[in-house]
Short mmCIF file of N, CA and C and ligand atoms in Angstrom, two decimals:
data_model
loop_
_atom_site.label_atom_id
_atom_site.label_comp_id
_atom_site.label_asym_id
_atom_site.label_seq_id
_atom_site.Cartn_x
_atom_site.Cartn_y
_atom_site.Cartn_z
N MET A 1 9.38 -68.19 56.99
CA MET A 1 8.88 -67.27 58.01
C MET A 1 9.47 -65.88 57.79
N LYS A 2 8.70 -64.88 58.19
CA LYS A 2 9.18 -63.50 58.03
C LYS A 2 9.62 -62.92 59.37
N ARG A 3 10.62 -62.07 59.28
CA ARG A 3 11.13 -61.42 60.49
C ARG A 3 11.41 -59.96 60.14
N THR A 4 11.19 -59.06 61.11
CA THR A 4 11.49 -57.65 60.84
C THR A 4 12.79 -57.26 61.53
N ARG A 5 13.50 -56.35 60.89
CA ARG A 5 14.77 -55.87 61.45
C ARG A 5 14.75 -54.34 61.41
N VAL A 6 15.20 -53.71 62.50
CA VAL A 6 15.18 -52.24 62.57
C VAL A 6 16.22 -51.65 61.61
N LEU A 7 15.76 -50.74 60.77
CA LEU A 7 16.67 -50.02 59.87
C LEU A 7 16.95 -48.63 60.40
N ILE A 8 15.87 -47.93 60.76
CA ILE A 8 16.00 -46.56 61.28
C ILE A 8 15.22 -46.48 62.59
N PRO A 9 15.93 -46.41 63.72
CA PRO A 9 15.23 -46.36 65.00
C PRO A 9 14.44 -45.07 65.18
N LYS A 10 13.42 -45.15 66.04
CA LYS A 10 12.48 -44.02 66.14
C LYS A 10 13.17 -42.71 66.56
N GLY A 11 14.22 -42.81 67.39
CA GLY A 11 14.93 -41.59 67.80
C GLY A 11 15.55 -40.87 66.62
N GLN A 12 16.06 -41.66 65.69
CA GLN A 12 16.68 -41.08 64.50
C GLN A 12 15.62 -40.46 63.57
N ILE A 13 14.45 -41.08 63.53
CA ILE A 13 13.34 -40.53 62.73
C ILE A 13 12.93 -39.18 63.32
N GLU A 14 12.80 -39.15 64.65
CA GLU A 14 12.40 -37.91 65.33
C GLU A 14 13.39 -36.78 65.02
N GLY A 15 14.67 -37.10 65.09
CA GLY A 15 15.70 -36.10 64.83
C GLY A 15 15.61 -35.55 63.42
N ARG A 16 15.41 -36.45 62.46
CA ARG A 16 15.34 -36.03 61.05
C ARG A 16 14.09 -35.19 60.81
N ILE A 17 12.97 -35.56 61.45
CA ILE A 17 11.73 -34.80 61.29
C ILE A 17 11.92 -33.38 61.84
N SER A 18 12.66 -33.23 62.92
CA SER A 18 12.93 -31.89 63.45
C SER A 18 13.68 -31.04 62.42
N ASP A 19 14.66 -31.64 61.74
CA ASP A 19 15.41 -30.91 60.71
C ASP A 19 14.49 -30.53 59.55
N LEU A 20 13.69 -31.48 59.09
CA LEU A 20 12.77 -31.21 57.98
C LEU A 20 11.79 -30.11 58.37
N ALA A 21 11.29 -30.19 59.60
CA ALA A 21 10.30 -29.22 60.07
C ALA A 21 10.90 -27.81 60.08
N ALA A 22 12.16 -27.71 60.47
CA ALA A 22 12.80 -26.39 60.49
C ALA A 22 12.84 -25.80 59.08
N GLU A 23 13.18 -26.63 58.10
CA GLU A 23 13.22 -26.19 56.70
C GLU A 23 11.83 -25.79 56.21
N ILE A 24 10.85 -26.65 56.49
CA ILE A 24 9.48 -26.41 56.02
C ILE A 24 8.91 -25.15 56.67
N ARG A 25 9.16 -24.98 57.95
CA ARG A 25 8.65 -23.80 58.67
C ARG A 25 9.22 -22.52 58.05
N ARG A 26 10.49 -22.56 57.73
CA ARG A 26 11.14 -21.40 57.11
C ARG A 26 10.55 -21.13 55.72
N ASP A 27 10.38 -22.17 54.92
CA ASP A 27 9.91 -22.01 53.54
C ASP A 27 8.45 -21.57 53.46
N TYR A 28 7.64 -21.94 54.45
CA TYR A 28 6.21 -21.64 54.40
C TYR A 28 5.80 -20.53 55.37
N ARG A 29 6.77 -19.78 55.84
CA ARG A 29 6.47 -18.70 56.78
C ARG A 29 5.46 -17.73 56.16
N GLY A 30 4.43 -17.38 56.92
CA GLY A 30 3.42 -16.43 56.44
C GLY A 30 2.41 -17.04 55.47
N LYS A 31 2.56 -18.31 55.17
CA LYS A 31 1.61 -19.00 54.30
C LYS A 31 0.73 -19.90 55.14
N HIS A 32 -0.26 -20.49 54.51
CA HIS A 32 -1.16 -21.39 55.23
C HIS A 32 -1.28 -22.64 54.36
N PRO A 33 -0.22 -23.47 54.38
CA PRO A 33 -0.17 -24.58 53.43
C PRO A 33 -1.20 -25.67 53.70
N LEU A 34 -1.44 -26.43 52.65
CA LEU A 34 -2.29 -27.61 52.75
C LEU A 34 -1.39 -28.83 52.63
N PHE A 35 -1.34 -29.62 53.69
CA PHE A 35 -0.56 -30.85 53.68
C PHE A 35 -1.46 -31.98 53.20
N LEU A 36 -1.08 -32.58 52.10
CA LEU A 36 -1.91 -33.62 51.50
C LEU A 36 -1.19 -34.96 51.64
N GLY A 37 -1.68 -35.78 52.56
CA GLY A 37 -1.05 -37.08 52.83
C GLY A 37 -1.60 -38.15 51.91
N VAL A 38 -0.73 -39.08 51.53
CA VAL A 38 -1.16 -40.21 50.70
C VAL A 38 -1.40 -41.40 51.63
N LEU A 39 -2.67 -41.84 51.68
CA LEU A 39 -3.05 -42.96 52.55
C LEU A 39 -2.63 -44.30 51.98
N LYS A 40 -2.44 -45.31 52.84
CA LYS A 40 -2.49 -45.12 54.27
C LYS A 40 -1.10 -44.84 54.86
N GLY A 41 -0.08 -45.18 54.11
CA GLY A 41 1.28 -45.25 54.64
C GLY A 41 1.82 -44.00 55.31
N SER A 42 1.25 -42.83 54.96
CA SER A 42 1.82 -41.57 55.47
C SER A 42 1.22 -41.11 56.79
N PHE A 43 0.27 -41.89 57.34
CA PHE A 43 -0.48 -41.33 58.48
C PHE A 43 0.36 -41.07 59.71
N VAL A 44 1.33 -41.93 60.00
CA VAL A 44 2.17 -41.72 61.19
C VAL A 44 3.15 -40.56 60.95
N PHE A 45 3.75 -40.56 59.79
CA PHE A 45 4.69 -39.49 59.41
C PHE A 45 3.99 -38.13 59.46
N MET A 46 2.80 -38.06 58.87
CA MET A 46 2.02 -36.82 58.88
C MET A 46 1.75 -36.36 60.31
N ALA A 47 1.33 -37.29 61.15
CA ALA A 47 0.98 -36.94 62.54
C ALA A 47 2.19 -36.38 63.28
N ASP A 48 3.34 -37.00 63.10
CA ASP A 48 4.55 -36.51 63.78
C ASP A 48 5.02 -35.20 63.19
N LEU A 49 4.99 -35.09 61.86
CA LEU A 49 5.48 -33.89 61.18
C LEU A 49 4.69 -32.65 61.59
N VAL A 50 3.35 -32.73 61.55
CA VAL A 50 2.57 -31.52 61.84
C VAL A 50 2.70 -31.09 63.31
N ARG A 51 2.88 -32.07 64.20
CA ARG A 51 3.02 -31.70 65.61
C ARG A 51 4.37 -31.05 65.89
N VAL A 52 5.41 -31.51 65.20
CA VAL A 52 6.71 -30.87 65.38
C VAL A 52 6.71 -29.49 64.73
N LEU A 53 6.02 -29.36 63.59
CA LEU A 53 5.94 -28.07 62.89
C LEU A 53 5.28 -27.01 63.75
N ASN A 54 4.12 -27.39 64.33
CA ASN A 54 3.41 -26.48 65.22
C ASN A 54 3.23 -25.10 64.58
N MET A 55 2.68 -25.08 63.37
CA MET A 55 2.41 -23.82 62.65
C MET A 55 1.06 -23.94 61.94
N PRO A 56 0.45 -22.82 61.54
CA PRO A 56 -0.86 -22.91 60.89
C PRO A 56 -0.80 -23.65 59.56
N LEU A 57 -1.58 -24.68 59.42
CA LEU A 57 -1.65 -25.45 58.18
C LEU A 57 -2.93 -26.26 58.19
N GLU A 58 -3.29 -26.82 57.03
CA GLU A 58 -4.44 -27.71 56.95
C GLU A 58 -3.96 -29.09 56.52
N VAL A 59 -4.72 -30.10 56.92
CA VAL A 59 -4.36 -31.48 56.59
C VAL A 59 -5.50 -32.13 55.81
N GLU A 60 -5.15 -32.77 54.72
CA GLU A 60 -6.12 -33.53 53.93
C GLU A 60 -5.41 -34.81 53.51
N PHE A 61 -6.21 -35.83 53.21
CA PHE A 61 -5.61 -37.08 52.75
C PHE A 61 -6.22 -37.52 51.43
N VAL A 62 -5.45 -38.25 50.66
CA VAL A 62 -5.96 -38.82 49.43
C VAL A 62 -5.60 -40.30 49.43
N ARG A 63 -6.52 -41.08 48.88
CA ARG A 63 -6.31 -42.52 48.84
C ARG A 63 -6.01 -42.91 47.40
N LEU A 64 -4.86 -43.45 47.17
CA LEU A 64 -4.48 -43.88 45.83
C LEU A 64 -4.36 -45.39 45.80
N SER A 65 -4.75 -45.97 44.70
CA SER A 65 -4.52 -47.41 44.58
C SER A 65 -4.01 -47.68 43.19
N SER A 66 -3.13 -48.64 43.10
CA SER A 66 -2.67 -49.02 41.77
C SER A 66 -3.14 -50.44 41.53
N TYR A 67 -3.66 -50.66 40.36
CA TYR A 67 -4.15 -52.00 40.03
C TYR A 67 -2.99 -52.96 40.08
N GLY A 68 -3.30 -54.20 40.31
CA GLY A 68 -2.24 -55.20 40.38
C GLY A 68 -2.03 -55.58 41.81
N SER A 69 -1.14 -56.49 42.05
CA SER A 69 -0.98 -57.01 43.40
C SER A 69 0.49 -57.08 43.75
N GLY A 70 0.74 -57.61 44.93
CA GLY A 70 2.12 -57.82 45.35
C GLY A 70 2.78 -56.54 45.78
N THR A 71 4.05 -56.47 45.61
CA THR A 71 4.84 -55.39 46.18
C THR A 71 5.25 -54.37 45.12
N GLU A 72 4.71 -54.50 43.93
CA GLU A 72 5.15 -53.64 42.82
C GLU A 72 3.99 -52.81 42.31
N THR A 73 4.22 -51.53 42.08
CA THR A 73 3.21 -50.67 41.48
C THR A 73 2.98 -51.09 40.04
N SER A 74 1.70 -51.20 39.66
CA SER A 74 1.40 -51.71 38.32
C SER A 74 1.60 -50.67 37.24
N GLY A 75 1.57 -49.39 37.63
CA GLY A 75 1.70 -48.36 36.62
C GLY A 75 0.38 -47.67 36.33
N ARG A 76 -0.73 -48.30 36.72
CA ARG A 76 -2.03 -47.64 36.53
C ARG A 76 -2.55 -47.23 37.90
N VAL A 77 -2.63 -45.93 38.12
CA VAL A 77 -2.96 -45.43 39.44
C VAL A 77 -4.37 -44.84 39.42
N LYS A 78 -5.11 -45.07 40.48
CA LYS A 78 -6.48 -44.58 40.58
C LYS A 78 -6.65 -43.85 41.90
N MET A 79 -7.41 -42.75 41.87
CA MET A 79 -7.68 -42.01 43.09
C MET A 79 -9.06 -42.40 43.60
N ALA A 80 -9.12 -42.96 44.80
CA ALA A 80 -10.39 -43.40 45.36
C ALA A 80 -11.12 -42.22 45.98
N GLY A 81 -12.33 -41.95 45.50
CA GLY A 81 -13.14 -40.90 46.11
C GLY A 81 -12.77 -39.49 45.72
N GLY A 82 -11.83 -39.33 44.80
CA GLY A 82 -11.45 -38.00 44.34
C GLY A 82 -10.72 -37.21 45.41
N LEU A 83 -10.52 -35.92 45.11
CA LEU A 83 -9.80 -35.03 46.02
C LEU A 83 -10.85 -34.24 46.78
N GLY A 84 -10.87 -34.36 48.11
CA GLY A 84 -11.94 -33.75 48.89
C GLY A 84 -11.79 -32.28 49.16
N VAL A 85 -10.93 -31.59 48.39
CA VAL A 85 -10.63 -30.21 48.71
C VAL A 85 -10.26 -29.46 47.43
N ASP A 86 -10.60 -28.14 47.39
CA ASP A 86 -10.23 -27.31 46.25
C ASP A 86 -8.83 -26.75 46.50
N ILE A 87 -7.88 -27.11 45.64
CA ILE A 87 -6.49 -26.70 45.88
C ILE A 87 -6.07 -25.51 45.02
N ARG A 88 -7.01 -24.95 44.23
CA ARG A 88 -6.66 -23.80 43.40
C ARG A 88 -6.12 -22.66 44.27
N GLY A 89 -4.93 -22.17 43.91
CA GLY A 89 -4.33 -21.06 44.65
C GLY A 89 -3.72 -21.43 46.00
N ARG A 90 -3.75 -22.70 46.34
CA ARG A 90 -3.21 -23.13 47.64
C ARG A 90 -1.74 -23.54 47.52
N ASP A 91 -1.04 -23.43 48.64
CA ASP A 91 0.32 -23.95 48.72
C ASP A 91 0.23 -25.39 49.22
N VAL A 92 0.43 -26.32 48.30
CA VAL A 92 0.19 -27.73 48.60
C VAL A 92 1.52 -28.46 48.83
N LEU A 93 1.59 -29.18 49.94
CA LEU A 93 2.75 -30.04 50.20
C LEU A 93 2.25 -31.48 50.30
N VAL A 94 2.65 -32.29 49.35
CA VAL A 94 2.26 -33.71 49.37
C VAL A 94 3.17 -34.45 50.35
N VAL A 95 2.56 -35.22 51.24
CA VAL A 95 3.31 -35.97 52.26
C VAL A 95 3.16 -37.47 51.97
N GLU A 96 4.29 -38.11 51.69
CA GLU A 96 4.27 -39.51 51.26
C GLU A 96 5.23 -40.33 52.12
N ASP A 97 4.93 -41.62 52.24
CA ASP A 97 5.83 -42.49 53.01
C ASP A 97 7.09 -42.84 52.23
N ILE A 98 6.91 -43.48 51.07
CA ILE A 98 8.07 -43.97 50.31
C ILE A 98 7.93 -43.61 48.83
N VAL A 99 8.99 -43.13 48.25
CA VAL A 99 9.03 -43.01 46.79
C VAL A 99 9.86 -44.19 46.27
N ASP A 100 9.22 -45.01 45.47
CA ASP A 100 9.84 -46.24 44.97
C ASP A 100 10.10 -46.07 43.47
N THR A 101 9.20 -46.57 42.62
CA THR A 101 9.37 -46.33 41.18
C THR A 101 9.09 -44.87 40.82
N GLY A 102 8.29 -44.19 41.63
CA GLY A 102 7.91 -42.81 41.35
C GLY A 102 6.61 -42.71 40.56
N ILE A 103 6.07 -43.85 40.16
CA ILE A 103 4.87 -43.86 39.30
C ILE A 103 3.66 -43.27 40.03
N THR A 104 3.45 -43.68 41.27
CA THR A 104 2.30 -43.20 42.04
C THR A 104 2.36 -41.68 42.22
N LEU A 105 3.51 -41.20 42.63
CA LEU A 105 3.66 -39.78 42.92
C LEU A 105 3.62 -38.93 41.66
N SER A 106 4.19 -39.41 40.58
CA SER A 106 4.17 -38.58 39.37
C SER A 106 2.74 -38.46 38.85
N PHE A 107 1.96 -39.53 39.01
CA PHE A 107 0.54 -39.45 38.66
C PHE A 107 -0.16 -38.40 39.52
N LEU A 108 0.04 -38.48 40.82
CA LEU A 108 -0.63 -37.55 41.74
C LEU A 108 -0.19 -36.11 41.49
N LEU A 109 1.11 -35.90 41.34
CA LEU A 109 1.61 -34.53 41.15
C LEU A 109 1.09 -33.93 39.84
N ASP A 110 1.03 -34.71 38.78
CA ASP A 110 0.46 -34.22 37.51
C ASP A 110 -1.00 -33.83 37.70
N TYR A 111 -1.74 -34.69 38.36
CA TYR A 111 -3.15 -34.44 38.62
C TYR A 111 -3.33 -33.14 39.41
N LEU A 112 -2.53 -32.98 40.46
CA LEU A 112 -2.66 -31.81 41.33
C LEU A 112 -2.24 -30.54 40.59
N ARG A 113 -1.19 -30.63 39.80
CA ARG A 113 -0.69 -29.46 39.06
C ARG A 113 -1.78 -28.91 38.14
N ASN A 114 -2.59 -29.81 37.58
CA ASN A 114 -3.69 -29.40 36.70
C ASN A 114 -4.81 -28.68 37.43
N GLN A 115 -4.83 -28.75 38.75
CA GLN A 115 -5.87 -28.06 39.53
C GLN A 115 -5.47 -26.64 39.89
N GLY A 116 -4.31 -26.21 39.46
CA GLY A 116 -3.88 -24.82 39.66
C GLY A 116 -3.50 -24.41 41.06
N PRO A 117 -2.69 -25.21 41.77
CA PRO A 117 -2.22 -24.75 43.10
C PRO A 117 -1.24 -23.60 42.95
N ALA A 118 -1.10 -22.77 43.99
CA ALA A 118 -0.11 -21.68 43.95
C ALA A 118 1.29 -22.27 43.94
N SER A 119 1.49 -23.34 44.71
CA SER A 119 2.77 -24.05 44.69
C SER A 119 2.50 -25.51 45.02
N LEU A 120 3.41 -26.36 44.59
CA LEU A 120 3.25 -27.80 44.79
C LEU A 120 4.61 -28.40 45.08
N LYS A 121 4.76 -28.98 46.28
CA LYS A 121 6.03 -29.61 46.65
C LYS A 121 5.77 -30.98 47.24
N LEU A 122 6.87 -31.73 47.34
CA LEU A 122 6.78 -33.11 47.83
C LEU A 122 7.68 -33.33 49.03
N CYS A 123 7.10 -33.92 50.06
CA CYS A 123 7.87 -34.31 51.24
C CYS A 123 7.71 -35.82 51.40
N ALA A 124 8.81 -36.55 51.42
CA ALA A 124 8.74 -38.01 51.56
C ALA A 124 9.66 -38.45 52.70
N LEU A 125 9.18 -39.41 53.47
CA LEU A 125 10.01 -39.93 54.55
C LEU A 125 11.18 -40.72 53.99
N LEU A 126 10.91 -41.57 53.00
CA LEU A 126 11.93 -42.48 52.48
C LEU A 126 12.00 -42.44 50.96
N ASP A 127 13.20 -42.64 50.46
CA ASP A 127 13.41 -42.70 49.01
C ASP A 127 14.24 -43.94 48.68
N LYS A 128 13.79 -44.66 47.65
CA LYS A 128 14.57 -45.78 47.14
C LYS A 128 15.01 -45.45 45.72
N PRO A 129 16.03 -44.62 45.56
CA PRO A 129 16.40 -44.12 44.24
C PRO A 129 16.78 -45.21 43.24
N SER A 130 17.27 -46.34 43.74
CA SER A 130 17.69 -47.42 42.83
C SER A 130 16.51 -48.04 42.09
N ARG A 131 15.29 -47.77 42.56
CA ARG A 131 14.09 -48.38 41.96
C ARG A 131 13.36 -47.43 41.01
N ARG A 132 13.87 -46.19 40.88
CA ARG A 132 13.12 -45.17 40.16
C ARG A 132 12.92 -45.50 38.68
N LYS A 133 11.67 -45.35 38.21
CA LYS A 133 11.36 -45.50 36.79
C LYS A 133 10.95 -44.18 36.17
N VAL A 134 10.38 -43.29 36.99
CA VAL A 134 9.93 -41.99 36.53
C VAL A 134 10.68 -40.93 37.34
N PRO A 135 11.34 -39.97 36.68
CA PRO A 135 12.09 -38.97 37.45
C PRO A 135 11.16 -38.11 38.31
N LEU A 136 11.63 -37.77 39.49
CA LEU A 136 10.78 -37.08 40.45
C LEU A 136 11.66 -36.26 41.37
N ARG A 137 11.26 -35.03 41.64
CA ARG A 137 12.02 -34.23 42.59
C ARG A 137 11.37 -34.29 43.96
N ILE A 138 12.16 -34.68 44.96
CA ILE A 138 11.65 -34.70 46.34
C ILE A 138 12.20 -33.46 47.03
N ASP A 139 11.31 -32.55 47.43
CA ASP A 139 11.75 -31.27 48.01
C ASP A 139 12.25 -31.44 49.44
N TYR A 140 11.59 -32.30 50.20
CA TYR A 140 11.99 -32.57 51.58
C TYR A 140 12.05 -34.07 51.76
N LEU A 141 13.25 -34.59 52.01
CA LEU A 141 13.42 -36.04 52.13
C LEU A 141 13.98 -36.42 53.49
N GLY A 142 13.37 -37.44 54.09
CA GLY A 142 13.86 -37.96 55.36
C GLY A 142 15.13 -38.76 55.19
N PHE A 143 15.02 -39.93 54.56
CA PHE A 143 16.16 -40.85 54.43
C PHE A 143 16.15 -41.55 53.08
N THR A 144 17.33 -41.84 52.60
CA THR A 144 17.48 -42.70 51.43
C THR A 144 17.70 -44.12 51.93
N VAL A 145 17.01 -45.09 51.33
CA VAL A 145 17.19 -46.49 51.74
C VAL A 145 17.56 -47.36 50.54
N GLU A 146 18.14 -48.50 50.85
CA GLU A 146 18.48 -49.49 49.83
C GLU A 146 17.21 -50.13 49.30
N ASN A 147 17.36 -50.98 48.33
CA ASN A 147 16.22 -51.70 47.77
C ASN A 147 15.83 -52.88 48.67
N VAL A 148 15.21 -52.54 49.80
CA VAL A 148 14.68 -53.56 50.70
C VAL A 148 13.21 -53.26 50.92
N PHE A 149 12.43 -54.23 51.40
CA PHE A 149 11.02 -53.96 51.64
C PHE A 149 10.83 -53.41 53.04
N ILE A 150 10.25 -52.21 53.09
CA ILE A 150 10.14 -51.44 54.33
C ILE A 150 8.78 -51.67 54.98
N VAL A 151 8.78 -51.77 56.31
CA VAL A 151 7.54 -51.77 57.09
C VAL A 151 7.76 -50.96 58.36
N GLY A 152 6.66 -50.70 59.06
CA GLY A 152 6.72 -49.99 60.33
C GLY A 152 6.57 -48.50 60.15
N TYR A 153 6.38 -47.79 61.26
CA TYR A 153 6.17 -46.35 61.24
C TYR A 153 5.04 -46.00 60.25
N GLY A 154 3.98 -46.79 60.28
CA GLY A 154 2.81 -46.55 59.42
C GLY A 154 2.80 -47.32 58.12
N ILE A 155 3.94 -47.90 57.78
CA ILE A 155 4.09 -48.56 56.47
C ILE A 155 3.84 -50.06 56.62
N ASP A 156 3.17 -50.65 55.65
CA ASP A 156 2.72 -52.03 55.80
C ASP A 156 3.31 -52.99 54.78
N TRP A 157 3.20 -54.26 55.15
CA TRP A 157 3.30 -55.35 54.18
C TRP A 157 2.00 -56.12 54.33
N ASN A 158 1.15 -56.11 53.31
CA ASN A 158 -0.18 -56.75 53.41
C ASN A 158 -0.94 -56.34 54.66
N GLU A 159 -0.93 -55.05 54.96
CA GLU A 159 -1.63 -54.47 56.13
C GLU A 159 -1.01 -54.86 57.47
N GLN A 160 0.11 -55.55 57.46
CA GLN A 160 0.78 -55.92 58.71
C GLN A 160 1.90 -54.94 59.02
N TYR A 161 2.26 -54.86 60.29
CA TYR A 161 3.45 -54.16 60.79
C TYR A 161 3.36 -52.63 60.85
N ARG A 162 2.20 -52.04 60.54
CA ARG A 162 2.12 -50.56 60.56
C ARG A 162 2.42 -50.00 61.95
N TYR A 163 2.15 -50.80 62.99
CA TYR A 163 2.26 -50.33 64.37
C TYR A 163 3.70 -50.23 64.87
N LEU A 164 4.65 -50.80 64.17
CA LEU A 164 6.04 -50.75 64.65
C LEU A 164 6.52 -49.30 64.73
N ALA A 165 7.23 -48.97 65.82
CA ALA A 165 7.65 -47.58 66.04
C ALA A 165 8.85 -47.18 65.17
N ASP A 166 9.64 -48.18 64.78
CA ASP A 166 10.83 -47.90 63.98
C ASP A 166 10.57 -48.21 62.50
N VAL A 167 11.37 -47.64 61.63
CA VAL A 167 11.35 -48.07 60.23
C VAL A 167 12.16 -49.37 60.16
N CYS A 168 11.50 -50.42 59.68
CA CYS A 168 12.14 -51.74 59.66
C CYS A 168 12.12 -52.30 58.24
N CYS A 169 12.84 -53.40 58.04
CA CYS A 169 12.69 -54.13 56.80
C CYS A 169 12.24 -55.54 57.12
N VAL A 170 11.60 -56.18 56.15
CA VAL A 170 11.12 -57.55 56.33
C VAL A 170 12.10 -58.50 55.67
N GLU A 171 12.44 -59.51 56.40
CA GLU A 171 13.37 -60.51 55.85
C GLU A 171 12.73 -61.89 55.94
N GLU A 172 13.06 -62.72 55.00
CA GLU A 172 12.63 -64.12 55.01
C GLU A 172 13.67 -64.91 55.80
N VAL A 173 13.20 -65.68 56.78
CA VAL A 173 14.17 -66.50 57.54
C VAL A 173 13.79 -67.97 57.52
P1 IMP B 1 5.82 -46.17 43.50
O1 IMP B 1 4.67 -45.73 42.68
O2 IMP B 1 6.51 -47.38 42.93
O3 IMP B 1 6.82 -45.07 43.82
O4 IMP B 1 5.23 -46.76 44.84
C1 IMP B 1 5.01 -45.99 45.89
C2 IMP B 1 4.11 -46.68 46.87
O5 IMP B 1 4.35 -48.09 46.96
C3 IMP B 1 4.45 -46.12 48.23
O6 IMP B 1 3.62 -45.02 48.49
C4 IMP B 1 4.16 -47.27 49.13
O7 IMP B 1 2.80 -47.23 49.50
C5 IMP B 1 4.41 -48.50 48.30
N1 IMP B 1 5.74 -49.02 48.61
C6 IMP B 1 6.88 -48.86 47.90
N2 IMP B 1 7.92 -49.46 48.49
C7 IMP B 1 7.43 -49.99 49.63
C8 IMP B 1 8.04 -50.72 50.71
O8 IMP B 1 9.24 -51.01 50.76
N3 IMP B 1 7.20 -51.08 51.72
C9 IMP B 1 5.87 -50.79 51.72
N4 IMP B 1 5.28 -50.10 50.75
C10 IMP B 1 6.04 -49.71 49.70
MG1 MG B 2 2.16 -44.78 49.79
#
């Protein structure tokens, strides 16, 4: 049987998002950035982040899938439906839930860089540095976590647990 355990309570997430928002607001002052969320896991983080930011910006989402199954990225990443927006000359901030091996994000960032954005940065709620296979710079990071399987706050295990308000881990009991 599976059980979830709270790792980062929602109050702590809120506090960290306020800090990140202050940094982002300062860095993007006078700009009109495009926040590009990676579906589905980033939807809650994106919603909280933009409301705390309360500054002019645009929101777009991209759906990425990696072939293969289970809890591991296969290494072959595909973008479903393409990118619905022209990012040439735009200040793009990619918003992601978790950076794990880094394979998904490095694929996306390479793809976006080729479209000629004015700037390209990465904001991730969680980082699991012990799992990294591809080096990646995270410009705005919420929390570093151990190598555990994360759910909640928009993040799923087989489409389950996205509704949990806290960042949790799944344990076998
Ligand atoms: P990467 O390409 O290995 O960095 O995988 C990144 C993607 O895998 C993330 O965007 C998540 O969607 C998913 N992922 C990685 N670790 C977890 C986890 O602990 N829980 C749920 N999804 C995860
Ligand atoms: Mg993701």
